[in-house]
PDB file of C-alpha atoms in Angstrom:
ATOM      1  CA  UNK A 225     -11.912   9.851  -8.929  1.00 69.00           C
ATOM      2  CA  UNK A 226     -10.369   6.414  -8.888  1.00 67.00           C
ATOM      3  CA  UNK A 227     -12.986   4.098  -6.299  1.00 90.00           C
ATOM      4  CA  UNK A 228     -12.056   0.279  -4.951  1.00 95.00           C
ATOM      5  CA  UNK A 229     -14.425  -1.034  -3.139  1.00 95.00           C
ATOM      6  CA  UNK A 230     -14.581  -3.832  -1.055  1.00 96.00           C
ATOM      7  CA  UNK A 231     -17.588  -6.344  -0.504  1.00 91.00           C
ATOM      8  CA  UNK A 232     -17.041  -6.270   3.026  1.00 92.00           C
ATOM      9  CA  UNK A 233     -15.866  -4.167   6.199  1.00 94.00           C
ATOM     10  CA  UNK A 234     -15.647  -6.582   8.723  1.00 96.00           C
ATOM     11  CA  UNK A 235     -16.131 -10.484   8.492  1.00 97.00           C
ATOM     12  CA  UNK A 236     -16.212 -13.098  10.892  1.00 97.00           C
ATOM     13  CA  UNK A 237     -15.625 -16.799  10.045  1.00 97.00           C
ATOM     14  CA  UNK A 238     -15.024 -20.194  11.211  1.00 97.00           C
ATOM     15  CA  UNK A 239     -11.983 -22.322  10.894  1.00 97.00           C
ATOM     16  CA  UNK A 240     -12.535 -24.400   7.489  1.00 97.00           C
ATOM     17  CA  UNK A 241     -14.820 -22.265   5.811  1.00 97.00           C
ATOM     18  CA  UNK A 242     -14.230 -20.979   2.523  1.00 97.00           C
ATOM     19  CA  UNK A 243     -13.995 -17.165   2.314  1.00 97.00           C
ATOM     20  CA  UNK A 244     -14.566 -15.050  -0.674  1.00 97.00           C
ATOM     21  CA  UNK A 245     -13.110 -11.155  -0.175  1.00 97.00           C
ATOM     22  CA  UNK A 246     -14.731  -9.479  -3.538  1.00 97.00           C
ATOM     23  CA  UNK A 247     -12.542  -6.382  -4.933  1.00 97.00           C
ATOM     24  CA  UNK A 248     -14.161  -3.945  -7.629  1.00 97.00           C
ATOM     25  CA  UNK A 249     -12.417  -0.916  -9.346  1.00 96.00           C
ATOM     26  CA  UNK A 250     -14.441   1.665 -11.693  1.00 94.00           C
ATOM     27  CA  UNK A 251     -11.620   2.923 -13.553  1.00 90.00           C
ATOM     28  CA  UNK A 252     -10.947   0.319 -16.256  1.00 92.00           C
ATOM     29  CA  UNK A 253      -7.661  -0.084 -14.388  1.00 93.00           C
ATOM     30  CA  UNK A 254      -5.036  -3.130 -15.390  1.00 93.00           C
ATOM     31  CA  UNK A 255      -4.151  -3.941 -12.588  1.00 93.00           C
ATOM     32  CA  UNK A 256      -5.360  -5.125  -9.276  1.00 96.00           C
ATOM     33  CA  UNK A 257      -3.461  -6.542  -5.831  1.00 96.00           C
ATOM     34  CA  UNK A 258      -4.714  -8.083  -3.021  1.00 98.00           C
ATOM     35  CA  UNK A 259      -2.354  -7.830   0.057  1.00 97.00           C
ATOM     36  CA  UNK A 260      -2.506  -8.208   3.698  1.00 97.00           C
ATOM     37  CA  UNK A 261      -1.869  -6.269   6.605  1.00 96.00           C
ATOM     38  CA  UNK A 262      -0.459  -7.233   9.889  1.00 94.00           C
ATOM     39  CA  UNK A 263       0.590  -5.158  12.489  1.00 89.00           C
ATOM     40  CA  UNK A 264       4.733  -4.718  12.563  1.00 87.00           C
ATOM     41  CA  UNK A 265       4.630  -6.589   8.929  1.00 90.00           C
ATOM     42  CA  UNK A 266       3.486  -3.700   6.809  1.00 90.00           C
ATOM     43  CA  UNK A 267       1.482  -4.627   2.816  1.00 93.00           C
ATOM     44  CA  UNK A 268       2.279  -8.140   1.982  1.00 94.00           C
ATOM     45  CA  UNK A 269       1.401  -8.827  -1.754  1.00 95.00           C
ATOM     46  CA  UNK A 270      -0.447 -12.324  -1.574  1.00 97.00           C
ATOM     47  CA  UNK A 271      -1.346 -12.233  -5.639  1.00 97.00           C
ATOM     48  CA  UNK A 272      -1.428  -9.331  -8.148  1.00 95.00           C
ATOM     49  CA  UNK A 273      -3.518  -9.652 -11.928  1.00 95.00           C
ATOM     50  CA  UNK A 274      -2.200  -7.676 -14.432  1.00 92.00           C
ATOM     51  CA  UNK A 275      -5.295  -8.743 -16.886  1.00 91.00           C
ATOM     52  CA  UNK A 276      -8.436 -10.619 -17.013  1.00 92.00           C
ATOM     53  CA  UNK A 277      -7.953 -14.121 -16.364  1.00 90.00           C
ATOM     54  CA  UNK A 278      -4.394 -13.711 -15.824  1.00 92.00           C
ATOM     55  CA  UNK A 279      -2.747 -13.994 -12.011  1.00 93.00           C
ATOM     56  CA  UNK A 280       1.097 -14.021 -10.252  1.00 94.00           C
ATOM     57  CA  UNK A 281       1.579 -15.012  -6.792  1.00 95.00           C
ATOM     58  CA  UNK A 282       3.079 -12.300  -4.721  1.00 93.00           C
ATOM     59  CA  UNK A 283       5.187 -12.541  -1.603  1.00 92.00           C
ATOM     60  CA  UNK A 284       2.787 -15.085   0.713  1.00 95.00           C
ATOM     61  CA  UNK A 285       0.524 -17.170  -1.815  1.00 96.00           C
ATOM     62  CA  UNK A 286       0.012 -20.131  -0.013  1.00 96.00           C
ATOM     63  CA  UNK A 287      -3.679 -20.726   1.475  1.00 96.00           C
ATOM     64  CA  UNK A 288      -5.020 -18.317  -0.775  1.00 97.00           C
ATOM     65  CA  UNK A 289      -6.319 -18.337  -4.363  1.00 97.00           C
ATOM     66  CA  UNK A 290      -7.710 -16.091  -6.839  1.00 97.00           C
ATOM     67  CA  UNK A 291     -10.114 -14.718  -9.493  1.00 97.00           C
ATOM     68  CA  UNK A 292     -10.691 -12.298 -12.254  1.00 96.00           C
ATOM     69  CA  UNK A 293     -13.007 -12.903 -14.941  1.00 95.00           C
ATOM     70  CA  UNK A 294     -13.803  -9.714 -15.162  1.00 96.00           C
ATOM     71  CA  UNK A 295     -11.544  -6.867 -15.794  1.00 95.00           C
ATOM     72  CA  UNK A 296     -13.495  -4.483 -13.064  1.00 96.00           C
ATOM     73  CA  UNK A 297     -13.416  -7.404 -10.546  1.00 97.00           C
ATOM     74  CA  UNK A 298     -10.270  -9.514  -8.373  1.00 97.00           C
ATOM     75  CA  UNK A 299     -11.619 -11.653  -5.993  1.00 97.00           C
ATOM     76  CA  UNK A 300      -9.399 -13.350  -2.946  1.00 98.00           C
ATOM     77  CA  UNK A 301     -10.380 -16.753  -2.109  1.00 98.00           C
ATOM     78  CA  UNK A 302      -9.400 -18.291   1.184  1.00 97.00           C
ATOM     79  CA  UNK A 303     -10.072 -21.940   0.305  1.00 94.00           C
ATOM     80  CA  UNK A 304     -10.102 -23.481   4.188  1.00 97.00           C
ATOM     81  CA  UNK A 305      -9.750 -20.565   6.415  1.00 97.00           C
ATOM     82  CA  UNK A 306      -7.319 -20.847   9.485  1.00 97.00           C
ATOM     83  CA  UNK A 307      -6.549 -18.999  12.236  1.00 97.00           C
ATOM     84  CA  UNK A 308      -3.375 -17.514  10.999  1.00 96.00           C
ATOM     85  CA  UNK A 309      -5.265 -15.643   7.792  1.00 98.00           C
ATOM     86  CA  UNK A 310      -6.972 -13.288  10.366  1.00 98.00           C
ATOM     87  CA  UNK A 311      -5.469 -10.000   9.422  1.00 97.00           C
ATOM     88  CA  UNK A 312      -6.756  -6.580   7.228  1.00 97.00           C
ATOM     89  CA  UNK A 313      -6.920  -7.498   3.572  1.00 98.00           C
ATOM     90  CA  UNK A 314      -6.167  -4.535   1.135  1.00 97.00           C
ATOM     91  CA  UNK A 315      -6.911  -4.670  -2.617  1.00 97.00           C
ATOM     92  CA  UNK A 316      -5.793  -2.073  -5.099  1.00 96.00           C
ATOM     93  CA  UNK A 317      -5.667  -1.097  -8.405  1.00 95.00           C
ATOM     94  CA  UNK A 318      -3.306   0.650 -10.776  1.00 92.00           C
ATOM     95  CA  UNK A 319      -3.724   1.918 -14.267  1.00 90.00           C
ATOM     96  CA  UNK A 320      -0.684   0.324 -16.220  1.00 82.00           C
ATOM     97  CA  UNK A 321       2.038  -1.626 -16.196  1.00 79.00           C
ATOM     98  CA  UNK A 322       4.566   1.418 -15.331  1.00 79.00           C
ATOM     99  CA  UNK A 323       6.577   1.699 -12.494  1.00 76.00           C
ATOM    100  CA  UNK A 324       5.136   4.805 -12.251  1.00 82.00           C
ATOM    101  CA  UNK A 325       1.631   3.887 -11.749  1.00 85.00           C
ATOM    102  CA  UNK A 326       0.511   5.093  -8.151  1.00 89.00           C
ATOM    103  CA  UNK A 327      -1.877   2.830  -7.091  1.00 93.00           C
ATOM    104  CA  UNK A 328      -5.622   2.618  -5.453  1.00 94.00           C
ATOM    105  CA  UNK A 329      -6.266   1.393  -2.234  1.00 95.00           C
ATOM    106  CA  UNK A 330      -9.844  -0.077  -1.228  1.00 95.00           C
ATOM    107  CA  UNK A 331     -11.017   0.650   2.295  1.00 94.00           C
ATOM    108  CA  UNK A 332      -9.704  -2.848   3.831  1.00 95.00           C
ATOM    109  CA  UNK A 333     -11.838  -6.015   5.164  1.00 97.00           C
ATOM    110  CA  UNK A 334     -10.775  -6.731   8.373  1.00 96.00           C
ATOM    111  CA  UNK A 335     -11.391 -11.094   8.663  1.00 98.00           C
ATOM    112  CA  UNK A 336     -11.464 -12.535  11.862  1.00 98.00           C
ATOM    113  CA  UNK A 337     -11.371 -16.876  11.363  1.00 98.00           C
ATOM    114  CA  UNK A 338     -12.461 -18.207  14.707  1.00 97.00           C
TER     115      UNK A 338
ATOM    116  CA  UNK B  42      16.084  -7.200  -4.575  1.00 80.00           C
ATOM    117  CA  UNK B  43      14.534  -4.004  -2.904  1.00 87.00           C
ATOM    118  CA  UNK B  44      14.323  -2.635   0.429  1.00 94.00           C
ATOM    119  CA  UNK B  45      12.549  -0.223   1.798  1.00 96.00           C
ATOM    120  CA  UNK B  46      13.130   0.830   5.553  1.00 97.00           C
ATOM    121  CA  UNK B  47      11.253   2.752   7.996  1.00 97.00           C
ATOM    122  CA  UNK B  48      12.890   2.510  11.236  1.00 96.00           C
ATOM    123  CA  UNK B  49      10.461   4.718  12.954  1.00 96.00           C
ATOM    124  CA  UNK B  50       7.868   2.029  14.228  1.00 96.00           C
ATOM    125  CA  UNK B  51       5.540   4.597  16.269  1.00 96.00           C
ATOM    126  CA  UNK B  52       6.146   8.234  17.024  1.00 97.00           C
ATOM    127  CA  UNK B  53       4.190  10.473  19.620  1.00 97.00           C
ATOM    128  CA  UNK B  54       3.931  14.262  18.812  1.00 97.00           C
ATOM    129  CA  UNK B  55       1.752  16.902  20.596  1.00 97.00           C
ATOM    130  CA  UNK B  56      -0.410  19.416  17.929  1.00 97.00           C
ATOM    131  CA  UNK B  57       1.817  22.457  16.286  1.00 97.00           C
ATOM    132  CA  UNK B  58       5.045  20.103  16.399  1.00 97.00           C
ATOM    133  CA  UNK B  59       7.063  19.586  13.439  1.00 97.00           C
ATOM    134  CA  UNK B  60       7.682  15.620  12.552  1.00 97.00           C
ATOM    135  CA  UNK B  61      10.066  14.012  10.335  1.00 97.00           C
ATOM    136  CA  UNK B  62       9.154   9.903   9.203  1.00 98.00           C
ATOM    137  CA  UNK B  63      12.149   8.714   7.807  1.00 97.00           C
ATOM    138  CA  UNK B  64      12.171   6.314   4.487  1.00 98.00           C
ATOM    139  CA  UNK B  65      15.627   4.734   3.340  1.00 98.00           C
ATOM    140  CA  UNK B  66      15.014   2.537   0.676  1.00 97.00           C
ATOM    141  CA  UNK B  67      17.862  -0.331  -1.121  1.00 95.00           C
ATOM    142  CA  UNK B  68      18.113  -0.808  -4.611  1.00 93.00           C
ATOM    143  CA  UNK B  69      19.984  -1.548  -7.609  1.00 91.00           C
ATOM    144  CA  UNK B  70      18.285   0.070 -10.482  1.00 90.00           C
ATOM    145  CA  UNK B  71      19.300   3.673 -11.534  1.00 89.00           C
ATOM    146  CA  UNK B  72      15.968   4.045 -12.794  1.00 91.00           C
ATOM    147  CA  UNK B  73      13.068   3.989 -10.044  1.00 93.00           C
ATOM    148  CA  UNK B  74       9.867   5.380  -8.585  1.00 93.00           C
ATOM    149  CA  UNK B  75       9.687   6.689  -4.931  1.00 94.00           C
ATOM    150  CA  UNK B  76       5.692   7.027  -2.909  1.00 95.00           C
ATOM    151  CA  UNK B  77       4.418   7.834  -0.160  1.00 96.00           C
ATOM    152  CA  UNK B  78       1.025   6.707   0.811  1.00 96.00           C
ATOM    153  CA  UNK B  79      -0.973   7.615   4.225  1.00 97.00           C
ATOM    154  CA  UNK B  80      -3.385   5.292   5.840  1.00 96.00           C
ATOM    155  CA  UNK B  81      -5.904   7.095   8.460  1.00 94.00           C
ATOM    156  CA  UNK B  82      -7.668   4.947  11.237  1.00 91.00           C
ATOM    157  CA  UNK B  83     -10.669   4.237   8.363  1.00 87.00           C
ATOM    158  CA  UNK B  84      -7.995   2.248   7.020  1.00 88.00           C
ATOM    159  CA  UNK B  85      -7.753   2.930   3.130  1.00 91.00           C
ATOM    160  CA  UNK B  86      -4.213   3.660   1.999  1.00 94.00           C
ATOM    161  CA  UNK B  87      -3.966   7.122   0.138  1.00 94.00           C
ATOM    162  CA  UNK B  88      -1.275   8.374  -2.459  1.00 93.00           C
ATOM    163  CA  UNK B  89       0.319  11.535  -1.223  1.00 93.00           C
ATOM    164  CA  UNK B  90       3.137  11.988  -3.226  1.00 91.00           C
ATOM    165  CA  UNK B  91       5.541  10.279  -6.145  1.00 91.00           C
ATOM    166  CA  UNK B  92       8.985  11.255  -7.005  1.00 91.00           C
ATOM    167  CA  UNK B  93      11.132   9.505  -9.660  1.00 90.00           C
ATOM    168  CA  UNK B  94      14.559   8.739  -9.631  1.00 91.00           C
ATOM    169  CA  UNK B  95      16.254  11.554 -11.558  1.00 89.00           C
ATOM    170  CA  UNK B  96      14.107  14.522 -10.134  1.00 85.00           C
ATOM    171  CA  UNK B  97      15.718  15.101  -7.064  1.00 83.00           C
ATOM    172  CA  UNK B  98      14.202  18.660  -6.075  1.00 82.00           C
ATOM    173  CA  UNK B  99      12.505  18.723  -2.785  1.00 83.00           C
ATOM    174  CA  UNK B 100       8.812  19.128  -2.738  1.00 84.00           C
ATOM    175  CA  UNK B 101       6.715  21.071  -0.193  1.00 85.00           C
ATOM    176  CA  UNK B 102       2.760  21.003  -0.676  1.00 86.00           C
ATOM    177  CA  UNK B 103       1.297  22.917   2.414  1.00 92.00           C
ATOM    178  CA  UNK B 104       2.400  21.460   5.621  1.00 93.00           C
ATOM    179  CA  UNK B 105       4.453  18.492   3.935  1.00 94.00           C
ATOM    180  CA  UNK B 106       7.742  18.664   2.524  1.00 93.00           C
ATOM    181  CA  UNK B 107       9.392  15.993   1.120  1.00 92.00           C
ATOM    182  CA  UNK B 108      12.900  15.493   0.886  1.00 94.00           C
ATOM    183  CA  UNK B 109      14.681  12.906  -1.573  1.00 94.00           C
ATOM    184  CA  UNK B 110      18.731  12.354  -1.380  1.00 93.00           C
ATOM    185  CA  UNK B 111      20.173   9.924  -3.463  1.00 92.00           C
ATOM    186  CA  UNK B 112      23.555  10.066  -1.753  1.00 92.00           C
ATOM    187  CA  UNK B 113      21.931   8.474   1.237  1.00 94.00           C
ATOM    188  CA  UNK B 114      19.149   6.711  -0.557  1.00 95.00           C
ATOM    189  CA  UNK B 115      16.551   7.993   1.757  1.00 96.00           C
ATOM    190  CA  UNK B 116      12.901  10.026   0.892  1.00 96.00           C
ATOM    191  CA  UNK B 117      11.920  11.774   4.171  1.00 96.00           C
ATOM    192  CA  UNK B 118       8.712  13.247   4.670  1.00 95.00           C
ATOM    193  CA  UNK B 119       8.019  16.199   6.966  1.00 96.00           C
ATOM    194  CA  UNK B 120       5.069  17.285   8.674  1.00 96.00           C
ATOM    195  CA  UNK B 121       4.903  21.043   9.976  1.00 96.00           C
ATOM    196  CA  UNK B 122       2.688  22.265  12.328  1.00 97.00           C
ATOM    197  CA  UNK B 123       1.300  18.837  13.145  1.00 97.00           C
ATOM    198  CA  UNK B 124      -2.723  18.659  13.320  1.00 97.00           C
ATOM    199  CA  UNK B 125      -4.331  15.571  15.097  1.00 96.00           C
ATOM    200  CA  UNK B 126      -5.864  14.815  11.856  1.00 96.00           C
ATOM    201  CA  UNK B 127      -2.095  13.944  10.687  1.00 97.00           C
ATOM    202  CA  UNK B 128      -2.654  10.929  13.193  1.00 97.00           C
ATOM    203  CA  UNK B 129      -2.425   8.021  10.105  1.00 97.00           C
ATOM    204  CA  UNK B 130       0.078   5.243   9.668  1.00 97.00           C
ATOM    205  CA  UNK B 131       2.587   6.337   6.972  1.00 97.00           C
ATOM    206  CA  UNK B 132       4.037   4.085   3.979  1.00 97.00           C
ATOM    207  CA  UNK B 133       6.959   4.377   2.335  1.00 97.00           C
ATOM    208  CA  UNK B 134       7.440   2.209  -1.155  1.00 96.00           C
ATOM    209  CA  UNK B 135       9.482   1.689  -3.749  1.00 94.00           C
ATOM    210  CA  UNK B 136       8.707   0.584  -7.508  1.00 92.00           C
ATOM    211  CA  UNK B 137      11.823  -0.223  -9.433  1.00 85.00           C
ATOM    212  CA  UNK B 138      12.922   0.044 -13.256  1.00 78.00           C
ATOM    213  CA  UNK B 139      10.710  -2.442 -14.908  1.00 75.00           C
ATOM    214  CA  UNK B 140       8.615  -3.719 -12.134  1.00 79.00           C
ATOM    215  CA  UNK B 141       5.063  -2.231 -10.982  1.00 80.00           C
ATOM    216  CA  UNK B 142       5.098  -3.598  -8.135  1.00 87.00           C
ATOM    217  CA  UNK B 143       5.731  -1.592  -5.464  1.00 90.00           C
ATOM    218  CA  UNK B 144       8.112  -2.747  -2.218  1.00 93.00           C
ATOM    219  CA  UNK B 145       6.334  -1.400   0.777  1.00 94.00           C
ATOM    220  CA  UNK B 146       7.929  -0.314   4.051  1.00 95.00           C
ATOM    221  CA  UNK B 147       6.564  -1.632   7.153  1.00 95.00           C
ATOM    222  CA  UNK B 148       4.749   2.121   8.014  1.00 96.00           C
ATOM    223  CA  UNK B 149       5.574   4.302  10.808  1.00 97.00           C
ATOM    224  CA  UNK B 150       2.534   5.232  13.064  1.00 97.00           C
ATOM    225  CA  UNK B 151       2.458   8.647  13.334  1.00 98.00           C
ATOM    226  CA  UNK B 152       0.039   9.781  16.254  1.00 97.00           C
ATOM    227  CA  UNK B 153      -1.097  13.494  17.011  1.00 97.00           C
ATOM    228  CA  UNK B 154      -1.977  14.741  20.534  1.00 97.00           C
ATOM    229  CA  UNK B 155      -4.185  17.843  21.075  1.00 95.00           C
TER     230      UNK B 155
END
C-alpha cells in the first residue's frame, strides 16, 4: 500500500513565522501536490513537482514556496505566515504523469497562524 | 478549462436510506479521466473509484453504484443502504487528456444519522 505521511497533525503558529509542512511518500512515486482545504472551496492546488528539484505553481501560489530534493520528499514552505494561510493542507502523490494516475492523499495538517 | 460541479453542498440522511451525490463535470477533451475520492472526519482523501472517458458502463461495488452519462456530462455516485460510517465528505474530479492534474469539485458532505 501506497503511504503519505505528513510531519504534522495539527500546528499552531504565529503571524511572521516561517512554517515548514514536510510531505513523504514510500512508493517511489513522480509526483507529489500540496493543496489546501477550506471549507465551501474544496482542494486548491498551491504547487505540484513532477520530479526532483523540479516545481509548477498551481492554482494559489502566492505566500507559499517549495522543496524537493529528494524524490520521496515535497516540502511546503510558508515563508511569513499570515492569518489568511490557516486552513487543512493536503499533500499527495501519484505514480506518473498519466491522466490516469489516481492519486495519494496524506492525512492533512491542520495550521492555525495566530 | 475544466469544471467540475457538485451542487450538493451538505446532505442529511437517516441509516438504511439510499443517497445519490451528484458530479457534473465541463470539459473539452474527448479523452478524459473521471474519480471519485471520499474524505472521512480523520481527514485523508481516499480513491474509491476511476472511470475513463470511453467506458461508459455503470459500476456497482457493494453498496455504491456509480453512474457515468456522457450525454449530460455528469458521474453520480450512489449510496444504498446508507451506514453512519458513509458519513465522509465526497470529491468529485476530473483529469483531462494530457494533464495529471486533477480539477476537484468543491465536495458534498454527506452525513449519516443512526
Amino acid at each position: 500500500d501506497v503511504k503519505v505521511t505528513q510531519s504534522s497533525r495539527y500546528l499552531v503558529k504565529r503571524t511572521g513565522e516561517k512554517v515548514f509542512l514536510e510531505c513523504v511518500q514510500d512508493m517511489d512515486h513522480e509526483n507529489m501536490f500540496w493543496y489546501r482545504q477550506d471549507p465551501g472551496l474544496g482542494l486548491r492546488l498551491i504547487y505540484f513537482s513532477y520530479d526532483v528539484k523540479m516545481k509548477e505553481k498551481g492554482d494559489i501560489p502566492e505566500g507559499y514556496s517549495v522543496s524537493r530534493e529528494k524524490k520521496e520528499r515535497f516540502s511546503l514552505i510558508l515563508e511569513s505566515a499570515s492569518t489568511n494561510q490557516t486552513s487543512m493542507y493536503l499533500c499527495a502523490s501519484s505514480l506518473t504523469s498519466g491522466m490516469q494516475e489516481t492519486q495519494y492523499f496524506g492525512p492533512g495538517t491542520r495550521l492555525l497562524v495566530l | 478549462a475544466q469544471k467540475v460541479t457538485q451542487a450538493q453542498t451538505e446532505i442529511s440522511v437517516v441509516e438504511k436510506e439510499d443517497v445519490t451525490l451528484d458530479c457534473v463535470y465541463e470539459t473539452r477533451d474527448t479523452t478524459y479521466y473521471l474519480f471519485w475520492y471520499k474524505q472521512p472526519p480523520s481527514g485523508e482523501l481516499v480513491f474509491l473509484i476511476r472511470r475513463n472517458s470511453f467506458d461508459e458502463q455503470n459500476e456497482i461495488s457493494g453498496r455504491y453504484s456509480w453512474n457515468f452519462q456522457k450525454s449530460t456530462s455528469s458521474f453520480n455516485f450512489t449510496i444504498t443502504a446508507s451506514q453512519v460510517v458513509d458519513s465522509a465528505v465526497y470529491f468529485c474530479a476530473l483529469s483531462p487528456g494530457g494533464s495529471y492534474i486533477p480539477t476537484f469539485g468543491r465536495g458534498t458532505s454527506l452525513i449519516v444519522h443512526p
